[in-house]
């Protein structure tokens, strides 16, 4: 029997980005890729990302968080999921371990994330510094300037999409700036192709961004390992950074996704901070039968 059988989970969302929060602190259990895929396939626990809490590794942190995509792969970062983790650790009766105050420091594979509560359901996450060098993102070949890289979709003399900005926010992003509403593009068709393009050795999140004004972007995202999503916090951060580097926007802006708005600020300290809401949908436990095929 899977060690995840009968484990309690929270089904949450951040702007419609479906999140499962699973607490494995106090155990040495690790989620296997097949188990993550089985959890994602169940309608009751369907997720874009699953945030799994483990005991702290670095002194002074509150938990180590592993992040899983629907295909069982691990993600480096998930801003919307990080806000959900903060709410769970502070407010959920079974997960909260007081006294924590209103601030948390969470550790992920790429580094530490400081989280500050700004309202009962809203949190600001310090997503850290964007990585802008080609080998940090990473890209498969050198680009001295990652504000625009050589990549396009469509005819060479009239491409549909071209010259994205490349940014890592703990996971790789390619941001294409478009002149019209991103919803008018068939991202479900081109997203999988671009995600796995050879130029991205670790695959990439693919975003279409429309600049509405210097303080407002509209965004649509194909998430690496998850597909089309109603919201992606790291993509919103990457889009703001990519736009500001091209001087299309200021260093602080509202990013509107299909699920709602995030406020993104790229500070003078080079850290990107994201503010947005959380919502608890329901709680449940994993049925043993869920993992039979994953055994």
Coordinates of C-alpha atoms in Angstrom, one line a residue:
X1 CA 0.0 0.0 0.0
X2 CA 1.2 3.5 -0.8
X3 CA 2.4 5.5 2.2
X4 CA 0.1 8.3 0.9
X5 CA -3.0 6.2 1.4
X6 CA -5.4 7.9 3.8
X7 CA -3.2 11.0 4.0
X8 CA -5.2 14.2 4.4
X9 CA -4.8 17.0 1.8
X10 CA -6.2 20.4 1.1
X11 CA -7.6 21.4 -2.3
X12 CA -7.0 25.1 -2.7
X13 CA -6.6 27.6 -5.5
X14 CA -4.8 30.9 -6.2
X15 CA -6.7 32.8 -8.8
X16 CA -8.1 29.5 -10.1
X17 CA -4.6 27.9 -10.3
X18 CA -5.6 24.5 -8.8
X19 CA -3.4 23.6 -5.8
X20 CA -3.2 20.6 -3.6
X21 CA -1.3 21.0 -0.3
X22 CA 0.0 17.8 1.3
X23 CA 1.7 17.8 4.7
X24 CA 4.5 15.1 5.1
X25 CA 6.3 16.8 7.9
X26 CA 7.4 14.4 10.6
X27 CA 7.9 11.5 8.1
X28 CA 10.5 10.4 5.5
X29 CA 7.8 9.8 2.9
X30 CA 8.5 11.2 -0.6
X31 CA 5.9 11.5 -3.4
X32 CA 6.8 9.4 -6.4
X33 CA 6.0 10.6 -9.9
X34 CA 3.4 7.9 -10.5
X35 CA 1.7 8.8 -7.2
X36 CA 1.6 12.5 -8.2
X37 CA 0.0 11.6 -11.6
X38 CA -2.6 9.4 -9.8
X39 CA -3.5 12.2 -7.5
X40 CA -3.8 14.7 -10.3
X41 CA -6.0 12.3 -12.3
X42 CA -8.6 12.1 -9.5
X43 CA -11.3 14.9 -9.8
X44 CA -11.3 15.4 -6.1
X45 CA -7.6 16.1 -6.0
X46 CA -7.0 17.5 -9.5
X47 CA -4.2 20.0 -9.4
X48 CA -2.0 22.2 -11.6
X49 CA 0.7 22.0 -8.8
X50 CA 0.9 19.9 -5.7
X51 CA 2.8 21.6 -2.8
X52 CA 4.3 19.0 -0.4
X53 CA 5.5 20.1 3.0
X54 CA 8.6 18.4 4.5
X55 CA 10.6 19.2 7.6
X56 CA 12.8 22.2 7.4
X57 CA 16.3 21.7 6.1
X58 CA 17.9 25.1 6.6
X59 CA 17.8 26.5 10.1
X60 CA 15.4 29.4 10.5
X61 CA 13.0 28.2 7.8
X62 CA 9.5 26.9 8.5
X63 CA 9.3 24.0 5.9
X64 CA 10.9 22.6 2.9
X65 CA 8.4 22.5 0.0
X66 CA 8.6 20.1 -3.0
X67 CA 6.4 21.1 -6.0
X68 CA 4.9 18.6 -8.4
X69 CA 3.3 19.1 -11.8
X70 CA 0.4 17.0 -13.1
X71 CA 2.8 14.9 -15.2
X72 CA 4.7 13.9 -12.0
X73 CA 7.7 16.1 -12.7
X74 CA 9.0 18.5 -10.1
X75 CA 8.7 22.3 -10.5
X76 CA 11.2 24.7 -9.1
X77 CA 8.7 27.3 -8.1
X78 CA 5.0 28.1 -7.9
X79 CA 4.0 31.5 -6.5
X80 CA 0.2 30.8 -6.3
X81 CA 0.9 27.5 -4.6
X82 CA 3.3 29.2 -2.1
X83 CA 0.5 31.5 -1.0
X84 CA -1.7 28.5 -0.5
X85 CA 1.0 26.8 1.6
X86 CA 1.3 30.0 3.8
X87 CA -2.5 30.0 4.4
X88 CA -2.5 26.3 5.3
X89 CA 0.5 26.6 7.7
X90 CA -1.1 29.6 9.4
X91 CA -4.8 28.8 9.4
X92 CA -5.5 25.1 8.8
X93 CA -6.1 23.5 12.2
X94 CA -4.2 20.3 11.3
X95 CA -1.3 22.0 9.6
X96 CA -0.8 25.1 11.7
X97 CA 2.0 24.8 14.3
X98 CA 1.9 28.0 16.3
X99 CA 3.4 30.3 17.2
X100 CA 4.4 31.3 13.7
X101 CA 3.2 34.9 13.6
X102 CA 2.1 36.3 10.2
X103 CA 5.4 35.7 8.3
X104 CA 7.0 32.5 7.0
X105 CA 10.2 31.5 5.3
X106 CA 9.8 28.5 3.0
X107 CA 12.6 26.6 1.3
X108 CA 12.3 25.2 -2.2
X109 CA 14.8 23.6 -4.5
X110 CA 15.9 26.9 -6.0
X111 CA 16.1 28.8 -2.7
X112 CA 14.2 30.6 0.1
X113 CA 10.9 32.3 -0.2
X114 CA 9.8 34.8 2.4
X115 CA 6.0 35.2 2.7
X116 CA 4.1 38.0 4.4
X117 CA 0.3 38.0 5.2
X118 CA -1.3 41.2 4.1
X119 CA -5.0 40.3 4.7
X120 CA -6.9 37.1 5.9
X121 CA -6.6 35.6 2.4
X122 CA -3.9 37.7 0.7
X123 CA -0.1 37.1 0.9
X124 CA 3.0 38.7 -0.6
X125 CA 5.7 36.3 -1.7
X126 CA 9.3 37.4 -2.2
X127 CA 10.1 35.3 -5.3
X128 CA 13.8 36.3 -5.2
X129 CA 15.9 37.6 -8.0
X130 CA 15.2 36.8 -11.6
X131 CA 17.9 34.9 -13.4
X132 CA 18.6 36.5 -16.7
X133 CA 21.8 34.9 -18.1
X134 CA 21.3 32.3 -20.8
X135 CA 23.0 29.5 -18.8
X136 CA 21.0 30.3 -15.6
X137 CA 17.6 30.2 -17.3
X138 CA 18.8 27.8 -18.9
X139 CA 19.0 28.0 -22.7
X140 CA 20.7 25.5 -24.9
X141 CA 23.0 28.0 -26.6
X142 CA 24.5 31.4 -25.7
X143 CA 22.5 34.5 -26.0
X144 CA 24.3 37.7 -24.9
X145 CA 20.9 39.5 -24.5
X146 CA 18.0 37.4 -23.2
X147 CA 15.5 40.3 -23.5
X148 CA 14.7 38.9 -26.9
X149 CA 15.9 35.5 -28.1
X150 CA 15.7 34.0 -31.6
X151 CA 12.5 31.9 -31.6
X152 CA 9.4 32.2 -33.7
X153 CA 6.2 30.5 -34.7
X154 CA 4.9 30.8 -38.2
X155 CA 6.3 31.9 -41.6
X156 CA 9.8 33.4 -41.3
X157 CA 8.6 36.7 -43.0
X158 CA 5.4 36.9 -41.1
X159 CA 5.6 35.0 -37.8
X160 CA 2.6 34.7 -35.5
X161 CA 4.9 34.8 -32.4
X162 CA 8.5 35.8 -32.2
X163 CA 11.4 37.1 -30.1
X164 CA 10.3 36.1 -26.6
X165 CA 12.0 37.4 -23.5
X166 CA 13.7 34.6 -21.5
X167 CA 13.6 34.7 -17.7
X168 CA 14.0 32.2 -14.8
X169 CA 12.0 32.7 -11.6
X170 CA 13.2 29.3 -10.3
X171 CA 11.7 27.8 -13.4
X172 CA 12.3 28.8 -17.1
X173 CA 10.0 31.1 -18.9
X174 CA 9.6 32.4 -22.4
X175 CA 7.4 35.5 -22.7
X176 CA 6.0 36.5 -26.1
X177 CA 4.6 40.0 -26.4
X178 CA 1.5 40.2 -28.5
X179 CA -0.5 43.1 -29.9
X180 CA -3.9 41.7 -29.2
X181 CA -5.7 39.8 -26.5
X182 CA -3.8 36.6 -25.7
X183 CA -7.1 34.7 -25.7
X184 CA -7.3 35.1 -29.4
X185 CA -4.2 32.9 -29.9
X186 CA -4.3 29.1 -29.9
X187 CA -1.8 28.6 -27.1
X188 CA -3.2 25.1 -26.5
X189 CA -1.7 24.2 -29.9
X190 CA 1.6 26.0 -29.9
X191 CA 2.3 25.7 -26.1
X192 CA 3.3 22.0 -26.1
X193 CA 5.6 22.5 -29.1
X194 CA 7.3 25.6 -27.5
X195 CA 7.5 24.0 -24.1
X196 CA 9.7 21.2 -25.5
X197 CA 11.6 23.2 -28.0
X198 CA 15.3 22.2 -28.1
X199 CA 16.4 25.7 -27.1
X200 CA 14.9 24.9 -23.6
X201 CA 16.9 21.9 -22.2
X202 CA 14.7 21.9 -19.1
X203 CA 11.5 22.7 -21.0
X204 CA 9.9 26.1 -20.4
X205 CA 6.7 27.8 -19.3
X206 CA 5.3 29.7 -22.4
X207 CA 3.4 33.0 -21.9
X208 CA 1.6 35.4 -24.2
X209 CA 1.6 39.0 -22.8
X210 CA -0.3 42.0 -24.0
X211 CA 0.8 45.4 -22.6
X212 CA -2.3 47.4 -21.8
X213 CA -0.4 50.3 -20.3
X214 CA 2.8 50.9 -18.3
X215 CA 1.1 49.5 -15.2
X216 CA -1.0 46.7 -16.6
X217 CA -0.3 43.4 -18.5
X218 CA -2.7 40.8 -19.7
X219 CA -1.3 37.2 -19.7
X220 CA -2.1 33.7 -20.8
X221 CA 0.1 30.8 -19.8
X222 CA 1.0 27.3 -20.9
X223 CA 2.7 25.8 -17.8
X224 CA 5.6 23.3 -18.2
X225 CA 4.3 19.9 -17.1
X226 CA 0.7 21.1 -16.5
X227 CA -0.7 22.8 -19.6
X228 CA -3.0 25.7 -19.9
X229 CA -3.7 27.3 -16.6
X230 CA -6.0 30.0 -15.2
X231 CA -3.1 31.5 -13.3
X232 CA 0.7 31.2 -12.9
X233 CA 2.5 33.3 -10.3
X234 CA 6.0 32.7 -11.6
X235 CA 4.8 33.5 -15.2
X236 CA 3.3 36.8 -13.9
X237 CA 6.7 37.6 -12.3
X238 CA 8.6 36.7 -15.5
X239 CA 6.3 38.7 -17.7
X240 CA 6.7 41.8 -15.6
X241 CA 10.5 41.4 -15.6
X242 CA 10.6 40.8 -19.3
X243 CA 8.4 43.8 -20.0
X244 CA 10.3 46.1 -17.7
X245 CA 13.6 45.1 -19.3
X246 CA 12.2 46.2 -22.6
X247 CA 10.9 49.4 -21.0
X248 CA 7.4 48.4 -22.0
X249 CA 6.1 48.8 -18.4
X250 CA 7.3 50.2 -15.1
X251 CA 8.8 47.9 -12.5
X252 CA 5.5 47.4 -10.8
X253 CA 2.3 46.4 -12.5
X254 CA -1.0 44.5 -12.3
X255 CA -0.9 41.3 -14.3
X256 CA -4.3 40.1 -15.3
X257 CA -4.7 36.3 -15.9
X258 CA -7.8 34.3 -16.7
X259 CA -8.3 33.7 -13.0
X260 CA -7.8 37.3 -11.8
X261 CA -5.2 39.9 -10.9
X262 CA -1.8 39.6 -9.3
X263 CA 0.3 42.6 -8.2
X264 CA 3.9 42.2 -9.2
X265 CA 6.8 44.5 -8.1
X266 CA 10.4 44.2 -9.2
X267 CA 12.2 46.1 -6.4
X268 CA 15.4 48.1 -6.4
X269 CA 16.9 45.2 -4.4
X270 CA 16.3 43.1 -7.6
X271 CA 13.8 40.9 -5.8
X272 CA 10.4 40.3 -7.4
X273 CA 7.4 40.3 -5.0
X274 CA 4.0 38.9 -5.9
X275 CA 0.8 39.7 -4.0
X276 CA -2.4 37.8 -4.5
X277 CA -5.2 35.8 -2.8
X278 CA -5.8 32.2 -1.7
X279 CA -9.0 30.1 -1.4
X280 CA -9.7 26.8 0.3
X281 CA -12.0 24.6 -1.7
X282 CA -12.2 21.4 0.3
X283 CA -10.2 18.9 2.3
X284 CA -10.0 15.2 1.8
X285 CA -8.0 12.0 2.1
X286 CA -6.4 9.8 -0.5
X287 CA -8.2 6.5 -1.1
X288 CA -5.8 3.5 -1.2
X289 CA -7.3 2.5 -4.5
X290 CA -6.0 5.7 -6.0
X291 CA -2.5 4.3 -6.0
X292 CA -3.1 0.7 -7.2
X293 CA -2.0 1.5 -10.7
X294 CA 1.0 3.5 -9.4
X295 CA 2.3 0.5 -7.4

